[in-house]
mmCIF file of C-alpha atoms in Angstrom:
data_model
loop_
_atom_site.group_PDB
_atom_site.id
_atom_site.type_symbol
_atom_site.label_atom_id
_atom_site.label_comp_id
_atom_site.label_asym_id
_atom_site.label_seq_id
_atom_site.Cartn_x
_atom_site.Cartn_y
_atom_site.Cartn_z
ATOM 1 C CA MET A 1 5.631 -9.327 -30.075
ATOM 2 C CA SER A 2 7.804 -12.374 -29.640
ATOM 3 C CA LEU A 3 8.235 -11.587 -25.954
ATOM 4 C CA ALA A 4 4.498 -11.084 -25.563
ATOM 5 C CA SER A 5 3.494 -14.339 -27.258
ATOM 6 C CA ASN A 6 6.172 -16.190 -25.287
ATOM 7 C CA LEU A 7 4.773 -14.683 -22.095
ATOM 8 C CA MET A 8 1.282 -15.894 -23.034
ATOM 9 C CA ASP A 9 2.525 -19.433 -23.728
ATOM 10 C CA ILE A 10 4.469 -19.571 -20.465
ATOM 11 C CA ALA A 11 1.520 -18.251 -18.451
ATOM 12 C CA LEU A 12 -0.804 -20.793 -20.086
ATOM 13 C CA ILE A 13 1.572 -23.664 -19.323
ATOM 14 C CA ILE A 14 1.967 -22.537 -15.703
ATOM 15 C CA ALA A 15 -1.798 -22.236 -15.327
ATOM 16 C CA PHE A 16 -2.405 -25.684 -16.851
ATOM 17 C CA VAL A 17 0.171 -27.295 -14.556
ATOM 18 C CA ALA A 18 -1.145 -25.507 -11.445
ATOM 19 C CA VAL A 19 -4.796 -26.397 -12.068
ATOM 20 C CA ALA A 20 -3.879 -30.003 -12.921
ATOM 21 C CA LEU A 21 -1.883 -30.241 -9.681
ATOM 22 C CA ALA A 22 -4.861 -28.800 -7.820
ATOM 23 C CA GLN A 23 -7.079 -31.439 -9.423
ATOM 24 C CA ILE A 24 -4.679 -34.209 -8.361
ATOM 25 C CA MET A 25 -4.573 -32.903 -4.782
ATOM 26 C CA ALA A 26 -8.366 -32.792 -4.623
ATOM 27 C CA MET A 27 -8.360 -36.378 -5.905
ATOM 28 C CA ILE A 28 -5.983 -37.429 -3.117
ATOM 29 C CA ARG A 29 -8.368 -35.865 -0.579
ATOM 30 C CA LEU A 30 -11.218 -37.761 -2.269
ATOM 31 C CA VAL A 31 -9.382 -41.048 -1.717
ATOM 32 C CA ILE A 32 -8.042 -40.514 1.816
ATOM 33 C CA GLY A 33 -10.854 -38.257 3.078
ATOM 34 C CA PRO A 34 -11.734 -39.673 6.487
ATOM 35 C CA ASP A 35 -15.395 -38.746 6.294
ATOM 36 C CA THR A 36 -18.305 -38.360 3.891
ATOM 37 C CA GLY A 37 -18.268 -34.558 4.155
ATOM 38 C CA ASP A 38 -14.638 -34.418 3.038
ATOM 39 C CA ARG A 39 -15.361 -36.621 0.038
ATOM 40 C CA ILE A 40 -18.311 -34.468 -1.060
ATOM 41 C CA LEU A 41 -16.167 -31.346 -0.647
ATOM 42 C CA ALA A 42 -13.348 -32.906 -2.685
ATOM 43 C CA LEU A 43 -15.790 -33.794 -5.491
ATOM 44 C CA ASP A 44 -17.138 -30.215 -5.448
ATOM 45 C CA THR A 45 -13.592 -28.823 -5.698
ATOM 46 C CA MET A 46 -12.807 -31.224 -8.537
ATOM 47 C CA VAL A 47 -15.834 -29.971 -10.488
ATOM 48 C CA VAL A 48 -14.705 -26.355 -10.044
ATOM 49 C CA ASN A 49 -11.165 -27.274 -11.123
ATOM 50 C CA ALA A 50 -12.568 -29.063 -14.182
ATOM 51 C CA ILE A 51 -14.373 -25.846 -15.145
ATOM 52 C CA GLY A 52 -11.042 -24.020 -14.802
ATOM 53 C CA LEU A 53 -9.296 -26.561 -17.029
ATOM 54 C CA ILE A 54 -11.978 -26.250 -19.714
ATOM 55 C CA ILE A 55 -11.691 -22.444 -19.659
ATOM 56 C CA LEU A 56 -7.908 -22.761 -20.017
ATOM 57 C CA LEU A 57 -8.427 -25.083 -22.993
ATOM 58 C CA GLY A 58 -10.711 -22.478 -24.553
ATOM 59 C CA ILE A 59 -8.050 -19.771 -24.114
ATOM 60 C CA ALA A 60 -5.296 -22.028 -25.491
ATOM 61 C CA GLN A 61 -7.276 -22.891 -28.622
ATOM 62 C CA GLY A 62 -8.740 -19.396 -28.996
ATOM 63 C CA THR A 63 -12.315 -20.611 -29.389
ATOM 64 C CA ARG A 64 -15.554 -19.946 -27.550
ATOM 65 C CA ILE A 65 -17.226 -23.313 -28.095
ATOM 66 C CA TYR A 66 -16.209 -24.553 -24.647
ATOM 67 C CA PHE A 67 -18.415 -22.006 -22.913
ATOM 68 C CA GLU A 68 -21.535 -24.198 -23.007
ATOM 69 C CA ALA A 69 -19.599 -27.194 -21.700
ATOM 70 C CA SER A 70 -18.291 -25.294 -18.679
ATOM 71 C CA MET A 71 -21.742 -23.812 -17.985
ATOM 72 C CA ILE A 72 -23.345 -27.272 -17.999
ATOM 73 C CA ILE A 73 -20.580 -28.685 -15.796
ATOM 74 C CA ALA A 74 -21.087 -25.825 -13.325
ATOM 75 C CA MET A 75 -24.816 -26.543 -13.116
ATOM 76 C CA LEU A 76 -24.393 -30.316 -12.869
ATOM 77 C CA GLY A 77 -21.685 -29.909 -10.236
ATOM 78 C CA PHE A 78 -23.941 -27.837 -8.004
ATOM 79 C CA VAL A 79 -26.897 -30.195 -8.425
ATOM 80 C CA SER A 80 -24.794 -33.283 -7.749
ATOM 81 C CA THR A 81 -23.214 -31.753 -4.625
ATOM 82 C CA VAL A 82 -26.648 -30.914 -3.245
ATOM 83 C CA ALA A 83 -27.918 -34.381 -4.190
ATOM 84 C CA TYR A 84 -25.038 -36.114 -2.372
ATOM 85 C CA ALA A 85 -25.516 -33.942 0.719
ATOM 86 C CA ARG A 86 -29.273 -34.494 0.781
ATOM 87 C CA PHE A 87 -28.811 -38.223 0.373
ATOM 88 C CA VAL A 88 -26.529 -38.306 3.406
ATOM 89 C CA LEU A 89 -28.770 -35.981 5.446
ATOM 90 C CA ARG A 90 -32.197 -37.421 4.621
ATOM 91 C CA GLY A 91 -31.551 -40.875 3.146
ATOM 92 C CA ASP A 92 -33.429 -39.793 0.046
ATOM 93 C CA ILE A 93 -32.881 -37.211 -2.694
ATOM 94 C CA ILE A 94 -36.442 -36.352 -3.753
ATOM 95 C CA GLU A 95 -38.906 -36.841 -0.947
ATOM 96 C CA MET B 1 -0.239 -4.233 -32.132
ATOM 97 C CA MET B 2 -0.095 -2.085 -29.007
ATOM 98 C CA LEU B 3 -3.472 -3.344 -27.847
ATOM 99 C CA GLU B 4 -2.394 -6.944 -28.343
ATOM 100 C CA MET B 5 0.764 -6.350 -26.306
ATOM 101 C CA ILE B 6 -1.183 -4.857 -23.385
ATOM 102 C CA ALA B 7 -3.879 -7.530 -23.602
ATOM 103 C CA THR B 8 -1.252 -10.267 -23.521
ATOM 104 C CA PHE B 9 0.205 -8.891 -20.303
ATOM 105 C CA PHE B 10 -3.245 -8.637 -18.725
ATOM 106 C CA VAL B 11 -4.232 -12.159 -19.805
ATOM 107 C CA ALA B 12 -0.965 -13.558 -18.445
ATOM 108 C CA PHE B 13 -1.472 -11.708 -15.140
ATOM 109 C CA TRP B 14 -5.022 -12.996 -14.628
ATOM 110 C CA LEU B 15 -4.016 -16.514 -15.679
ATOM 111 C CA LEU B 16 -1.286 -16.534 -13.059
ATOM 112 C CA VAL B 17 -3.639 -15.162 -10.381
ATOM 113 C CA GLY B 18 -6.207 -17.861 -11.156
ATOM 114 C CA ALA B 19 -3.588 -20.602 -11.212
ATOM 115 C CA ILE B 20 -2.101 -19.533 -7.864
ATOM 116 C CA PHE B 21 -5.496 -19.344 -6.162
ATOM 117 C CA SER B 22 -6.574 -22.747 -7.530
ATOM 118 C CA LEU B 23 -3.344 -24.283 -6.293
ATOM 119 C CA VAL B 24 -3.545 -22.623 -2.859
ATOM 120 C CA GLY B 25 -7.157 -23.726 -2.369
ATOM 121 C CA SER B 26 -6.366 -27.335 -3.164
ATOM 122 C CA ILE B 27 -3.247 -27.333 -0.984
ATOM 123 C CA GLY B 28 -5.490 -26.128 1.844
ATOM 124 C CA LEU B 29 -7.980 -28.880 1.099
ATOM 125 C CA LEU B 30 -5.190 -31.421 1.356
ATOM 126 C CA LYS B 31 -3.231 -30.055 4.335
ATOM 127 C CA PHE B 32 -5.810 -28.860 6.867
ATOM 128 C CA ASN B 33 -6.565 -31.363 9.589
ATOM 129 C CA ASP B 34 -10.195 -30.796 10.500
ATOM 130 C CA SER B 35 -13.363 -31.259 8.460
ATOM 131 C CA MET B 36 -14.734 -27.787 9.201
ATOM 132 C CA THR B 37 -11.334 -26.161 8.550
ATOM 133 C CA ARG B 38 -11.080 -27.998 5.258
ATOM 134 C CA LEU B 39 -14.408 -26.469 4.236
ATOM 135 C CA HIS B 40 -12.758 -23.043 4.237
ATOM 136 C CA ALA B 41 -9.934 -23.559 1.724
ATOM 137 C CA PRO B 42 -11.670 -24.584 -1.544
ATOM 138 C CA THR B 43 -13.887 -21.484 -1.538
ATOM 139 C CA LYS B 44 -10.870 -19.640 -2.979
ATOM 140 C CA VAL B 45 -10.903 -21.996 -5.958
ATOM 141 C CA GLY B 46 -14.570 -21.335 -6.620
ATOM 142 C CA THR B 47 -14.451 -17.547 -6.451
ATOM 143 C CA VAL B 48 -11.073 -15.991 -7.233
ATOM 144 C CA GLY B 49 -9.528 -19.009 -8.986
ATOM 145 C CA VAL B 50 -12.152 -19.603 -11.630
ATOM 146 C CA GLY B 51 -13.127 -15.901 -11.609
ATOM 147 C CA ALA B 52 -9.616 -14.796 -12.618
ATOM 148 C CA LEU B 53 -9.433 -17.465 -15.332
ATOM 149 C CA LEU B 54 -12.773 -16.218 -16.691
ATOM 150 C CA VAL B 55 -11.532 -12.611 -16.699
ATOM 151 C CA ALA B 56 -8.459 -13.798 -18.630
ATOM 152 C CA SER B 57 -10.763 -15.548 -21.101
ATOM 153 C CA MET B 58 -12.845 -12.375 -21.536
ATOM 154 C CA ILE B 59 -9.794 -10.186 -22.217
ATOM 155 C CA HIS B 60 -8.387 -12.816 -24.575
ATOM 156 C CA SER B 61 -11.543 -13.054 -26.651
ATOM 157 C CA TYR B 62 -11.750 -9.231 -26.796
ATOM 158 C CA ALA B 63 -8.196 -8.748 -28.008
ATOM 159 C CA PHE B 64 -7.599 -11.861 -30.140
ATOM 160 C CA GLY B 65 -11.072 -13.242 -30.870
ATOM 161 C CA ASP B 66 -14.102 -11.416 -32.209
ATOM 162 C CA GLY B 67 -15.290 -8.737 -29.798
ATOM 163 C CA TRP B 68 -16.538 -8.794 -26.232
ATOM 164 C CA SER B 69 -17.935 -12.007 -24.846
ATOM 165 C CA ILE B 70 -20.012 -11.703 -21.698
ATOM 166 C CA HIS B 71 -20.944 -15.378 -21.428
ATOM 167 C CA GLU B 72 -18.171 -15.755 -18.863
ATOM 168 C CA LEU B 73 -20.002 -13.432 -16.484
ATOM 169 C CA LEU B 74 -22.850 -15.959 -16.468
ATOM 170 C CA ILE B 75 -20.617 -18.791 -15.233
ATOM 171 C CA MET B 76 -19.067 -16.448 -12.662
ATOM 172 C CA ALA B 77 -22.463 -15.327 -11.346
ATOM 173 C CA PHE B 78 -23.705 -18.920 -11.204
ATOM 174 C CA LEU B 79 -20.644 -20.105 -9.271
ATOM 175 C CA PHE B 80 -20.842 -17.149 -6.862
ATOM 176 C CA VAL B 81 -24.523 -17.815 -6.151
ATOM 177 C CA THR B 82 -24.261 -21.577 -5.695
ATOM 178 C CA ALA B 83 -21.000 -21.762 -3.697
ATOM 179 C CA PRO B 84 -22.497 -20.728 -0.309
ATOM 180 C CA ILE B 85 -25.447 -23.102 -0.754
ATOM 181 C CA SER B 86 -23.307 -26.163 -1.392
ATOM 182 C CA ALA B 87 -20.920 -25.124 1.418
ATOM 183 C CA ASN B 88 -23.887 -24.885 3.790
ATOM 184 C CA PHE B 89 -25.048 -28.360 2.771
ATOM 185 C CA ILE B 90 -21.580 -29.852 3.253
ATOM 186 C CA ALA B 91 -21.303 -28.208 6.687
ATOM 187 C CA LYS B 92 -24.662 -29.746 7.591
ATOM 188 C CA VAL B 93 -23.361 -33.150 6.505
ATOM 189 C CA VAL B 94 -20.266 -32.689 8.691
ATOM 190 C CA ILE B 95 -22.407 -31.771 11.722
ATOM 191 C CA HIS B 96 -24.839 -34.600 10.970
ATOM 192 C CA LYS B 97 -22.062 -37.185 10.780
ATOM 193 C CA LYS B 98 -20.538 -35.766 14.009
ATOM 194 C CA SER B 99 -17.099 -35.647 12.421
ATOM 195 C CA CYS B 100 -16.518 -32.251 14.026
ATOM 196 C CA GLU B 101 -17.079 -30.904 17.522
ATOM 197 C CA THR B 102 -20.840 -30.602 17.953
ATOM 198 C CA PRO B 103 -21.705 -26.880 18.194
ATOM 199 C CA PRO B 104 -23.133 -25.620 21.521
ATOM 200 C CA PRO B 105 -26.895 -26.200 21.873
ATOM 201 C CA PRO B 106 -29.222 -23.539 20.476
ATOM 202 C CA THR B 107 -31.058 -21.204 22.869
ATOM 203 C CA LYS B 108 -34.636 -21.886 21.762
ATOM 204 C CA ASP B 109 -34.908 -25.469 20.555
ATOM 205 C CA GLU B 110 -33.683 -28.678 22.124
ATOM 206 C CA THR B 111 -31.098 -29.507 19.474
ATOM 207 C CA TRP B 112 -29.919 -28.584 15.986
ATOM 208 C CA SER B 113 -32.317 -29.603 13.243
ATOM 209 C CA THR B 114 -29.644 -31.673 11.518
ATOM 210 C CA LEU B 115 -29.197 -33.809 14.625
ATOM 211 C CA ASP B 116 -32.898 -33.932 15.458
ATOM 212 C CA ILE B 117 -34.921 -37.099 14.915
ATOM 213 C CA PRO B 118 -38.028 -36.443 12.788
ATOM 214 C CA GLU B 119 -41.423 -36.580 14.507
ATOM 215 C CA ALA B 120 -42.456 -39.687 12.595
ATOM 216 C CA ASP B 121 -39.395 -41.704 13.604
ATOM 217 C CA ARG B 122 -39.364 -40.772 17.311
ATOM 218 C CA GLU B 123 -41.602 -43.647 18.443
ATOM 219 C CA TYR B 124 -39.515 -46.101 16.441
ATOM 220 C CA THR B 125 -36.171 -45.023 17.921
ATOM 221 C CA LYS B 126 -37.661 -45.121 21.443
ATOM 222 C CA THR B 127 -38.746 -48.735 21.029
ATOM 223 C CA GLU B 128 -35.432 -49.567 19.395
ATOM 224 C CA LYS B 129 -33.558 -48.338 22.461
ATOM 225 C CA ALA B 130 -35.849 -50.000 24.995
#
């Protein structure tokens, strides 16, 4: 049991560190991204990574209350990506 | 006891899979050197990365929480459905901004719709140029 719970803790820590590193790398691409498309893509990736971090938090605390938060972030992330892209393409979001 | 042992190993496995795919996708986003190539890498984060973390969450809540939770499938389905749409929009932005090689002209129309000037603005751009 001790081995198993240790394994869980280690896996959780590794996952937290990896997803946080991924978030930082997406942020670097957001800053240096040479073009608008790269910046939108970096923001989209950051939203997906944020969902991953929230799920990891839910596993670490053993609760389910973070489900709604990650669902709303997933929806808002998609809508905001499409809004950014449409603004660049058409100069307007709702025509 | 036995179930918890097995579930712990499965949760740890899926957590590691999700973590590795998230990391690999973001490394690709950072290291690739072309806008269209960069579009390819973060799709791993959206599908396998978050998908594996959600599977880990499902197994965890079955073994240690209170029964099955299928809410996670909803997030997974939503991400899988919306990922191609947002990728298509971002690719259109990249073509529109001409930050990649412009694709070869289409067979039927004059040009790609993203690069086309709308009917209403054609007169205006003509006078602008002249």
